Short mmCIF file of C-alpha atoms and ligand atoms in Angstrom, two decimals:
data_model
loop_
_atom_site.label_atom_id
_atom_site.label_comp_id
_atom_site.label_asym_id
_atom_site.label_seq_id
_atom_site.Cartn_x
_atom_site.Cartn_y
_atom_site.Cartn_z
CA UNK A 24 -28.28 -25.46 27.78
CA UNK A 25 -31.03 -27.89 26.15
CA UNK A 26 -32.54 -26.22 22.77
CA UNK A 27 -36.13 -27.24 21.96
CA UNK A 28 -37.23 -26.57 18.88
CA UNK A 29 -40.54 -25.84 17.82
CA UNK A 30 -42.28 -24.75 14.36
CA UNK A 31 -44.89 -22.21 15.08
CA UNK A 32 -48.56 -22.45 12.29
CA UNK A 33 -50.78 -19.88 12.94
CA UNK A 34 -52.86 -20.44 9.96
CA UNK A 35 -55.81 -18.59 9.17
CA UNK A 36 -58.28 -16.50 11.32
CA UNK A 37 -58.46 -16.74 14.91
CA UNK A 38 -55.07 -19.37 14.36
CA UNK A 39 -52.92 -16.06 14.45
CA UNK A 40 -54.39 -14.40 17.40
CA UNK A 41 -54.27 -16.96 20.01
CA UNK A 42 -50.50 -18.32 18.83
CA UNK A 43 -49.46 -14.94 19.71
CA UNK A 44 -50.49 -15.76 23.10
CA UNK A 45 -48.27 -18.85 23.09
CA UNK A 46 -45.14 -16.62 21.61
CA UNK A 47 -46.09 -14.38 25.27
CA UNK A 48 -45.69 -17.51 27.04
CA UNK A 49 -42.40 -18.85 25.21
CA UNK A 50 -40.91 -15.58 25.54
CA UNK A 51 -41.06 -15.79 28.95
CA UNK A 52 -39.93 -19.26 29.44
CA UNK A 53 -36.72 -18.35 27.05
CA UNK A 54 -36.00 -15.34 29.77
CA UNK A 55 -35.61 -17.51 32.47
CA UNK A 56 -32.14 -19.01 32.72
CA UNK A 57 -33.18 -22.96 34.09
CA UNK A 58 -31.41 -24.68 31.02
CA UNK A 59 -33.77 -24.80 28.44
CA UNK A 60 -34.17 -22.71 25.42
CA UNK A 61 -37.07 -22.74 22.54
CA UNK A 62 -35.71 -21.75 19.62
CA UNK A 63 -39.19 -21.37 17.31
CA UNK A 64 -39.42 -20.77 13.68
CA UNK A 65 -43.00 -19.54 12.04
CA UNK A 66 -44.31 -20.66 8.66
CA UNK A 67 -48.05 -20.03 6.69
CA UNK A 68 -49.99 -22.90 6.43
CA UNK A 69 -53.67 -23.13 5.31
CA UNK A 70 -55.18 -19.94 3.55
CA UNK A 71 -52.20 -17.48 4.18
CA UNK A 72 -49.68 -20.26 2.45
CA UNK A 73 -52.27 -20.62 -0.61
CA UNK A 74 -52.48 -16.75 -0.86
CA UNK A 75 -48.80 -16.37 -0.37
CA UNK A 76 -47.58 -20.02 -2.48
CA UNK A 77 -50.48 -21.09 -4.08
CA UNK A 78 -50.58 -24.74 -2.06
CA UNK A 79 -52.27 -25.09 1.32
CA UNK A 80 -48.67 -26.02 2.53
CA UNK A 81 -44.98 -25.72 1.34
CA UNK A 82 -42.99 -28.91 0.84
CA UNK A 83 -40.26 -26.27 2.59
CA UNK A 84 -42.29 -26.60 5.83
CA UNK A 85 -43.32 -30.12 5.61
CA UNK A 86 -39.88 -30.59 5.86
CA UNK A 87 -39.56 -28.13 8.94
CA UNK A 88 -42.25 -29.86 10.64
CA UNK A 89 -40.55 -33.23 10.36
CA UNK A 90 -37.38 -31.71 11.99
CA UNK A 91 -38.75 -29.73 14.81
CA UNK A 92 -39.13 -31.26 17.87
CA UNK A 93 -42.80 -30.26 17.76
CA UNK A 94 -45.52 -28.31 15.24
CA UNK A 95 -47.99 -25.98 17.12
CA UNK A 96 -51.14 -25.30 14.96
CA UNK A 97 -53.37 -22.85 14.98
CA UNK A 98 -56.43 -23.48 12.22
CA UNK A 99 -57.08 -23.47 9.06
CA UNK A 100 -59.62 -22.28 6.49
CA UNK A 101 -62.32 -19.06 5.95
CA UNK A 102 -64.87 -17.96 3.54
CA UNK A 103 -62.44 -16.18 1.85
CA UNK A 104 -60.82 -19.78 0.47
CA UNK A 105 -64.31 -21.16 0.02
CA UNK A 106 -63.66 -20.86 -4.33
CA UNK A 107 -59.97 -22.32 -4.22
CA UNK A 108 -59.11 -25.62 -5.73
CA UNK A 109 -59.58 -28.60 -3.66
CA UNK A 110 -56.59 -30.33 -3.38
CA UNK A 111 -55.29 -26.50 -2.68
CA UNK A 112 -58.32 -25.79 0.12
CA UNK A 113 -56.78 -24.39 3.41
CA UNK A 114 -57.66 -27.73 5.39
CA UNK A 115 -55.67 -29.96 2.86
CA UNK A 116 -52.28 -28.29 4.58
CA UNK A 117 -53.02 -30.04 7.98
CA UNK A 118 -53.92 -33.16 6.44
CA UNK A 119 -50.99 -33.42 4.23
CA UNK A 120 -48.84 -32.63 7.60
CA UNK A 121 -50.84 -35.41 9.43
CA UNK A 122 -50.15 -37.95 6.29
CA UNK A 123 -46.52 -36.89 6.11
CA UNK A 124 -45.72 -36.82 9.21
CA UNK A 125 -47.52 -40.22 10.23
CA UNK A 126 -49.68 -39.10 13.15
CA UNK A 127 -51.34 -42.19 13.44
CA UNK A 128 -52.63 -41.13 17.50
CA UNK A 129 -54.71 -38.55 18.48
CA UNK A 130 -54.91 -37.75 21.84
CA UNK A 131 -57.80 -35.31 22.70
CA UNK A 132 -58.27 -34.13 26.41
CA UNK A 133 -61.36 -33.63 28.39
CA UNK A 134 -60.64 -31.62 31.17
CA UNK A 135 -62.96 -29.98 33.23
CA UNK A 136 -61.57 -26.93 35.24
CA UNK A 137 -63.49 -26.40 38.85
CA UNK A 138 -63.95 -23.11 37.50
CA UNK A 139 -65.70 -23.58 34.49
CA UNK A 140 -67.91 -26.99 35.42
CA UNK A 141 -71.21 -25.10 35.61
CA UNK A 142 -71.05 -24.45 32.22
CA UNK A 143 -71.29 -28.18 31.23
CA UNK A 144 -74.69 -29.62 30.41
CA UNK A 145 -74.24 -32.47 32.77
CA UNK A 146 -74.35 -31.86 36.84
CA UNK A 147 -71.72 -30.21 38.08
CA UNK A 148 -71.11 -33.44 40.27
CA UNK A 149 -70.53 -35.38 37.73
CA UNK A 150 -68.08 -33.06 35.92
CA UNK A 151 -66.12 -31.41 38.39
CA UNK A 152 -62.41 -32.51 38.24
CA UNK A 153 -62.79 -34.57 35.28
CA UNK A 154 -59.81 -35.25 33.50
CA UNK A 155 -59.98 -38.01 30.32
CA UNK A 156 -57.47 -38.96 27.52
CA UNK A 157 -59.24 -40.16 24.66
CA UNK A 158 -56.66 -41.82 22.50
CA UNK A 159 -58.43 -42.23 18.36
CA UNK A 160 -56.60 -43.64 15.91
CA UNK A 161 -56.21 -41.80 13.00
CA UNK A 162 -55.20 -42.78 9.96
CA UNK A 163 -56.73 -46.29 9.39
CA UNK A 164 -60.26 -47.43 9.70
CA UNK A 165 -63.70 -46.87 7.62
CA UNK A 166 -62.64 -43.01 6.93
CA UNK A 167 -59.44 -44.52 4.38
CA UNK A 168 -60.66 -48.09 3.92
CA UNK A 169 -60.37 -49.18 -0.15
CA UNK A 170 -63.02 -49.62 -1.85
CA UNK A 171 -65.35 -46.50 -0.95
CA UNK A 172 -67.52 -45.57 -3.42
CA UNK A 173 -70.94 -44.69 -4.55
CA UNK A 174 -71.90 -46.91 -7.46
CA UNK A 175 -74.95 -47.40 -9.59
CA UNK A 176 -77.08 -50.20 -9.77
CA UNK A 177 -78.41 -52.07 -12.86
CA UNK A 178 -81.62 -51.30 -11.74
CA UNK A 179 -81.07 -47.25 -11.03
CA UNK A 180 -80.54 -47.36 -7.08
CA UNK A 181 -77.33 -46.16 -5.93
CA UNK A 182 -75.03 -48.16 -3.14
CA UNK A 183 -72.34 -46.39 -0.96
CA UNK A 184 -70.03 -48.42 0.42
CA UNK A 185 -67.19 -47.34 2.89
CA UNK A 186 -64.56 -49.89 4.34
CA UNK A 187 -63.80 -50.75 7.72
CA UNK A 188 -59.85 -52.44 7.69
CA UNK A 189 -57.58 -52.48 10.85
CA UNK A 190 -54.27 -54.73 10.45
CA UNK A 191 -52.52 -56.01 13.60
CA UNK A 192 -50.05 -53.63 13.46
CA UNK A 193 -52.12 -50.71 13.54
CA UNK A 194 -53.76 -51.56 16.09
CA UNK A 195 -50.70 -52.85 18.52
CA UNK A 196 -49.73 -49.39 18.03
CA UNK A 197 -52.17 -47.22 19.06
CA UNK A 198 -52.82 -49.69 21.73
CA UNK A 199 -48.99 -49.13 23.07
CA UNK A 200 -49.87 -45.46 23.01
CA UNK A 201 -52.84 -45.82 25.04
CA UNK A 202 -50.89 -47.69 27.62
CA UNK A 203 -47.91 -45.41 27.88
CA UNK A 204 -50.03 -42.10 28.52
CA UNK A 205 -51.99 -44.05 31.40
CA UNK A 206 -48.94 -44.90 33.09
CA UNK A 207 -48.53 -41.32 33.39
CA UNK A 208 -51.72 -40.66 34.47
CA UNK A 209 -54.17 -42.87 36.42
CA UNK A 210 -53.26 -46.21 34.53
CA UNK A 211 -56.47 -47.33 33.53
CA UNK A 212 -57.32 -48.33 29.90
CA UNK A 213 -60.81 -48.84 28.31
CA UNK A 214 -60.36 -50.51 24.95
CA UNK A 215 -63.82 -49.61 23.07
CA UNK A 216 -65.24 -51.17 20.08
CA UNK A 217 -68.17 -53.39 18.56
CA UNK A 218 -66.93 -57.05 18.64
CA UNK A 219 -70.33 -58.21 19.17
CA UNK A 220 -71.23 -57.16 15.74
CA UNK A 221 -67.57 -56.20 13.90
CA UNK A 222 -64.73 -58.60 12.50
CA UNK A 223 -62.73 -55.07 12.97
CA UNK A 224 -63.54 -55.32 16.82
CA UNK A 225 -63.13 -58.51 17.27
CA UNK A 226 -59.30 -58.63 15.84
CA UNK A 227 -59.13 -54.94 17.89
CA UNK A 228 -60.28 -56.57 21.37
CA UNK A 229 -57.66 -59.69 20.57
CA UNK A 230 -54.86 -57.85 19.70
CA UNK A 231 -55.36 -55.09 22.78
CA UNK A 232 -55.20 -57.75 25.05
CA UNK A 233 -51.97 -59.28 23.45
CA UNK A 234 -50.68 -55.60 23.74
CA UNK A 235 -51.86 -55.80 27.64
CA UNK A 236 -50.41 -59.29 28.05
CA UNK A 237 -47.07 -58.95 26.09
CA UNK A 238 -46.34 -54.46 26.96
CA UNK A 239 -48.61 -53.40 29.86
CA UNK A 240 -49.60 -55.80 32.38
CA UNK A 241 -49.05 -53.01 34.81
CA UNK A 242 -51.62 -50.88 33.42
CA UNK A 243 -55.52 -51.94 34.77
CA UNK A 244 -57.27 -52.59 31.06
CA UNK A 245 -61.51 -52.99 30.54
CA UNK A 246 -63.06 -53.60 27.12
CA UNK A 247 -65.79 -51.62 26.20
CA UNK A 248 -68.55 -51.51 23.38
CA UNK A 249 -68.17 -48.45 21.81
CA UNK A 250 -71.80 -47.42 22.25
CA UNK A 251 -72.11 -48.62 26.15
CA UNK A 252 -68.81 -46.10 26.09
CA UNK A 253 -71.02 -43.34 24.83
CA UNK A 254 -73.67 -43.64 27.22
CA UNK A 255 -71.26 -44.32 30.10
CA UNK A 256 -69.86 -40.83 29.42
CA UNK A 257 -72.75 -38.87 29.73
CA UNK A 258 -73.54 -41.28 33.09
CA UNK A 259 -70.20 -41.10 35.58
CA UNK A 260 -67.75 -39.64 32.82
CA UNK A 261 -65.16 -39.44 35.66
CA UNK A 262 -64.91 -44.05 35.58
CA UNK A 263 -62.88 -42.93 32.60
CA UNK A 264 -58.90 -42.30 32.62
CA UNK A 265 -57.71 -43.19 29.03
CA UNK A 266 -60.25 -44.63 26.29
CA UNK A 267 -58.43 -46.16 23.40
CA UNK A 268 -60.40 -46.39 19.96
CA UNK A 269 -60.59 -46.46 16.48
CA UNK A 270 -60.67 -43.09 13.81
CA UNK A 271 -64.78 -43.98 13.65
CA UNK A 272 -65.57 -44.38 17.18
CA UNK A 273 -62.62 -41.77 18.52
CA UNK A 274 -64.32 -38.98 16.68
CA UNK A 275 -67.72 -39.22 18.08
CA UNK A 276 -66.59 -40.32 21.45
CA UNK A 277 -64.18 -37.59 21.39
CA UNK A 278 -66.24 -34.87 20.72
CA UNK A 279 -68.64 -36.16 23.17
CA UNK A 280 -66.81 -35.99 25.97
CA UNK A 281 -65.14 -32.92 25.00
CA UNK A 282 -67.94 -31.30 25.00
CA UNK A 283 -68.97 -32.44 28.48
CA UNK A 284 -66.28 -30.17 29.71
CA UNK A 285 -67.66 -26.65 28.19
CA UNK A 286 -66.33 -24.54 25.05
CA UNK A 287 -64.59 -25.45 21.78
CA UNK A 288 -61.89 -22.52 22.43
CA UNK A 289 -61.02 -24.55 25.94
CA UNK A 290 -60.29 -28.03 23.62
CA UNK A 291 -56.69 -28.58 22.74
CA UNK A 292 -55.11 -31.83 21.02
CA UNK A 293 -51.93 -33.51 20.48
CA UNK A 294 -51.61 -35.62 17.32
CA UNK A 295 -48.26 -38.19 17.63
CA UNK A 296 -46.30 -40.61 14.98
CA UNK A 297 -44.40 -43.16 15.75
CA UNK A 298 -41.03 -43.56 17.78
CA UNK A 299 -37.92 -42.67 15.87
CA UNK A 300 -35.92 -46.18 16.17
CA UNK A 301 -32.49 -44.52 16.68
CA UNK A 302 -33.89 -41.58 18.87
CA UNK A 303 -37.36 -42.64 20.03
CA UNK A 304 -38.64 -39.06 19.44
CA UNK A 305 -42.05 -39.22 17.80
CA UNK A 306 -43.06 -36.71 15.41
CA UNK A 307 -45.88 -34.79 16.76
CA UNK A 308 -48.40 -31.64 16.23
CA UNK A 309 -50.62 -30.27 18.39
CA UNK A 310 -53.53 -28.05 18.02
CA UNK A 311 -56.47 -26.53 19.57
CA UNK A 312 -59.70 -28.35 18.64
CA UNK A 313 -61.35 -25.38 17.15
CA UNK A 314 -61.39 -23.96 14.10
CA UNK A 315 -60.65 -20.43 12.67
CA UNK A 316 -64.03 -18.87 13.73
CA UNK A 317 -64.22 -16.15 10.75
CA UNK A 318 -67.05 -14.60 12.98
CA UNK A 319 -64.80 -13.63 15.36
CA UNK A 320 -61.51 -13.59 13.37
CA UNK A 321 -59.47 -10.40 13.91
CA UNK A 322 -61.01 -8.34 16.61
CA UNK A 323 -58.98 -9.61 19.55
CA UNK A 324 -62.26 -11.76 20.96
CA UNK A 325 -60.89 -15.94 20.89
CA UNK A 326 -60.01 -17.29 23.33
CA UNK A 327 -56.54 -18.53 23.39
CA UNK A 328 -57.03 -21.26 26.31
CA UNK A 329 -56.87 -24.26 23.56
CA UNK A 330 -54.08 -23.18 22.01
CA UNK A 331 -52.08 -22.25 24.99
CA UNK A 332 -52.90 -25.36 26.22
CA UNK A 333 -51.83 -27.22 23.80
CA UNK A 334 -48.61 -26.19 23.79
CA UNK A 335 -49.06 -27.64 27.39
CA UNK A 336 -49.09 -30.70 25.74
CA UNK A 337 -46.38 -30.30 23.88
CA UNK A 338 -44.21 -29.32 26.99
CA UNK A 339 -45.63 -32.76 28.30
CA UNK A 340 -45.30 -35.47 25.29
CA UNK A 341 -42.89 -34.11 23.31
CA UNK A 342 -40.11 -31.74 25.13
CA UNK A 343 -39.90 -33.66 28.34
CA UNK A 344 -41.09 -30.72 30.19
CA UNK A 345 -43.91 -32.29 32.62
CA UNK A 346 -42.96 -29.75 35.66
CA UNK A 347 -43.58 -26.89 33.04
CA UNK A 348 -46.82 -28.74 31.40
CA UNK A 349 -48.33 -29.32 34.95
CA UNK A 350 -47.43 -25.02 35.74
CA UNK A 351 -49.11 -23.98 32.30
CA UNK A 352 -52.23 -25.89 33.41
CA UNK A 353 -52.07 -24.97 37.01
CA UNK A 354 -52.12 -21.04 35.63
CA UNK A 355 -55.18 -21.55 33.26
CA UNK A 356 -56.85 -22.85 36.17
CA UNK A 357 -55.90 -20.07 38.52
CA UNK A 358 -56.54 -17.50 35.91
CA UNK A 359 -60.30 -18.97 35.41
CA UNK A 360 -60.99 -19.70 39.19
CA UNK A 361 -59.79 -15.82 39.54
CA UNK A 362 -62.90 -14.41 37.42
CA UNK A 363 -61.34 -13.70 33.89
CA UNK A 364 -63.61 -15.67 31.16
CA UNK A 365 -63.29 -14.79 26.98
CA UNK A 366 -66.88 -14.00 25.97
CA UNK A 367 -67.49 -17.89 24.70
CA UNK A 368 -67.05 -18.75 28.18
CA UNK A 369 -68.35 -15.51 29.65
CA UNK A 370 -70.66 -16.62 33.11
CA UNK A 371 -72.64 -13.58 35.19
CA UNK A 372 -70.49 -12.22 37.72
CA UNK A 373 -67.24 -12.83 35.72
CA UNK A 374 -64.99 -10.16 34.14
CA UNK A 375 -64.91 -10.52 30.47
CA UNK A 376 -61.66 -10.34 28.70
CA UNK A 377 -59.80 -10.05 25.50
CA UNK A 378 -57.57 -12.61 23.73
CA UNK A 379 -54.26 -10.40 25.09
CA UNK A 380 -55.89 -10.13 28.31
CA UNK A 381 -56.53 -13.52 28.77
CA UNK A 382 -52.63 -14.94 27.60
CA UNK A 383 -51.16 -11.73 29.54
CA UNK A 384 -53.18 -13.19 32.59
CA UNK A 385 -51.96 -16.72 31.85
CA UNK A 386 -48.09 -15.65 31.55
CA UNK A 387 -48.72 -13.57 34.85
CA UNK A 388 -49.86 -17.05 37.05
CA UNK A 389 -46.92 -18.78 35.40
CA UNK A 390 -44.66 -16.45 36.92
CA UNK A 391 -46.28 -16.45 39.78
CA UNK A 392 -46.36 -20.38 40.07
CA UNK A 393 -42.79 -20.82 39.13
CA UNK A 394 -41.35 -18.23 41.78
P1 NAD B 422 -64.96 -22.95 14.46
O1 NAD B 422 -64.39 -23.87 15.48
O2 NAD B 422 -64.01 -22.08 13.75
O3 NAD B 422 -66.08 -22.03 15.15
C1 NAD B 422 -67.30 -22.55 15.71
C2 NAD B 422 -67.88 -21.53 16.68
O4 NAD B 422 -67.12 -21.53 17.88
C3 NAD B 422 -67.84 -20.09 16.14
O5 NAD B 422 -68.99 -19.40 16.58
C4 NAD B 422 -66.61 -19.50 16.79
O6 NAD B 422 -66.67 -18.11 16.98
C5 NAD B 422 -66.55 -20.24 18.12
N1 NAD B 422 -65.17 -20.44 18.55
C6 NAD B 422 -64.30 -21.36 18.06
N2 NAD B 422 -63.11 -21.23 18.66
C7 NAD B 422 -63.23 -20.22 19.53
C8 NAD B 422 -62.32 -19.60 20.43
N3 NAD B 422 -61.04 -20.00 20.57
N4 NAD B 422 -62.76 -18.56 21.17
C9 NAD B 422 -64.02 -18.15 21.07
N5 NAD B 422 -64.94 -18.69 20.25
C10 NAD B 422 -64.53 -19.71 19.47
O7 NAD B 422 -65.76 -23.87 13.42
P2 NAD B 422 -66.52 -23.46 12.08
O8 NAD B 422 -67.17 -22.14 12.24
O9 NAD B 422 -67.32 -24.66 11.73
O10 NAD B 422 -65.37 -23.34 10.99
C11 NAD B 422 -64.73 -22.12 10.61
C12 NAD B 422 -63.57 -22.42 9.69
O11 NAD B 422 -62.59 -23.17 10.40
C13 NAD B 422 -63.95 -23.27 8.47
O12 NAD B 422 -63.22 -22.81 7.37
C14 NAD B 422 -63.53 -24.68 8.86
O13 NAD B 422 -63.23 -25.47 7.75
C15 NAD B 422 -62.30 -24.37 9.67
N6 NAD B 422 -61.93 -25.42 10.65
C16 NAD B 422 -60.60 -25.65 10.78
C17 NAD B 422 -60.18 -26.55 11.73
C18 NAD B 422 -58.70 -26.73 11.90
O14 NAD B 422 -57.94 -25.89 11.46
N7 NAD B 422 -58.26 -27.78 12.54
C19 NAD B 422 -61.09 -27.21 12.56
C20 NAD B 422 -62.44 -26.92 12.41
C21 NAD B 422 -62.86 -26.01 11.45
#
């Protein structure tokens, strides 16, 4: 018998609704006898660990994260936290997990189910069956650079400066990430950035290629400026299998193509460190893209798609669980091609459901698909 473990976040708000929906789904994988067990544990994180420890996360779980063999996060924050200090504000938990636990890769999915591709704002042709990894890197680039600052001028004006730094290493990294996930998929890299008018891209496009040259030479690779990449998404988004980028570029390009694909509560995420050198296991969270959606919070209304899904993830990057990973998204496709919809995805002609509803009707097509 393998045990996986896994360290369960809810959070705040909606975070604690739809991770129920993934406990519905691991209980039913842990009553199947096929060799693998999860064993989870649950901590607060985000409001509920300020309310209940007065930090936005416990140096406790921090260390639980680092030993599980993967965090599941719901989301963070609320009006109710909107006074609180601000190193103790509900979002500083995940980004002290991130920092601790080196996730320097973000992978964020855009998949577009059959199902739901009329809700896109581009043509259904163009959407239908898309299926992109953007890869962002995540903790280097102009968002950390040294200096930022907004200083005063002798003669009154104010000057902002942020900092754009990449170092070879960083980028070899992210780059080796970017290859390995498109061997697994339809191994195809675009590399985007602005080395036409950015030292940062330039060094980024040279050491890519090395990476190519020296790791992947396998893997087909295309450089990309990072604004042709934008517009190429919203033209044939489906040229795309994995885009590799930097934190800058990654989160606009991200969200863009995300949202190509329909609603926030359909977005989930994976967010990955670097290999253990003994083990090889990278540290790793994953979490749905949304956030705790006070408006909704409570009255059984999110929809836990995101969240269940990424747990898919999980099953597929961390636990070595691809057969599983590949069921869990079969289901939520099955589920949504048979009618049921939350109401942020709610269509005419479609049944709407509850959060329950919807993860009882996901657990139902796993069982279906794995008898
Ligand atoms: P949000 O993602 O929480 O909500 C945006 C809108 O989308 C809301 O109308 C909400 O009802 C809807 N929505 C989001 N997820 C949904 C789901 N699963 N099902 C149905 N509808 C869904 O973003 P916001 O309103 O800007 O932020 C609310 C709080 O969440 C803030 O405190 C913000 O700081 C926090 N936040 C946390 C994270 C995180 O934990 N990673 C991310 C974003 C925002």
């Amino acid at each position: 018998m393998t045990t996986k473990t896994l360290l369960l976040l809810p959070g705040d708000g909606i975070g604690v609704e739809t991770m129920a929906e993934v406990e519905r789904l691991i209980s039913f994988f842990n009553s199947r006898k096929n060799g693998v067990r999860f064993e989870t544990e649950s901590d607060l994180v985000g409001g509920a660990a300020y309310d209940a420890h007065g930090v936005a996360v416990t140096d406790q779980c921090v260390a639980k994260a680092k030993a599980a063999d993967a965090v599941i996060f719901g989301a963070v924050g609320g009006p109710k936290w909107a006074g609180v200090p601000y190193a103790a504000r509900p979002e500083a938990g995940l980004l002290r997990l991130r920092k601790d636990l080196g996730l320097f890769a973000n992978l964020r999915p855009a998949i577009c189910y059959p199902a739901l591709a009329d809700a896109s704002s581009l043509k259904r042709e163009l959407v239908e069956g898309l299926d992109i990894m953007i890869v962002r890197e995540l903790t280097g680039g102009v968002y950390f650079g040294e200096p930022k600052e907004i200083v005063t001028l002798e003669n009154g004006e104010k000057r902002a400066v942020d900092t754009q730094l990449y170092t070879t290493h960083e980028i070899e990294r992210i780059a080796k990430v970017a290859f390995d996930l498109a061997r697994k998929r339809g191994n195809k890299v675009h590399s985007a950035e602005k080395h036409n008018v950015m030292r940062t891209g330039v060094l980024w496009k040279e050491v890519v290629t090395a990476v190519h040259k020296s790791y992947a030479p396998d893997v087909q690779l295309e450089h990309i400026l990072a604004d042709n990449c934008a517009m190429q998404l919203v033209r044939n988004p489906k040229q795309f299998d994995v885009i590799v980028t930097d934190n800058l570029f990654g989160d606009v390009l991200s969200d863009e193509a995300a949202m190509c694909t329909g609603s926030l509560g359909m977005l989930p995420s994976a967010s990955l460190g670097a290999p253990d050198a003994k083990t090889g296991k990278r540290m790793s969270l994953y979490e749905p893209v949304h956030g705790s959606a006070p408006d909704i919070a409570g009255r059984g209304l999110a929809n836990p798609i995101a969240t269940v899904a990424s747990f898919g993830m999980a099953l597929r990057y961390s636990l070595d669980m691809a057969a599983e990973a590949d069921i869990v998204d079969n289901a939520i496709a099955a589920v949504l091609a048979s009618g049921l919809r939350t109401g942020d995805i709610m269509q005419p002609g479609m049944t709407q459901v509850g959060t329950g509803e919807m993860g009882k009707a996901i657990v139902d097509a796993v069982k279906k698909l794995v008898s």
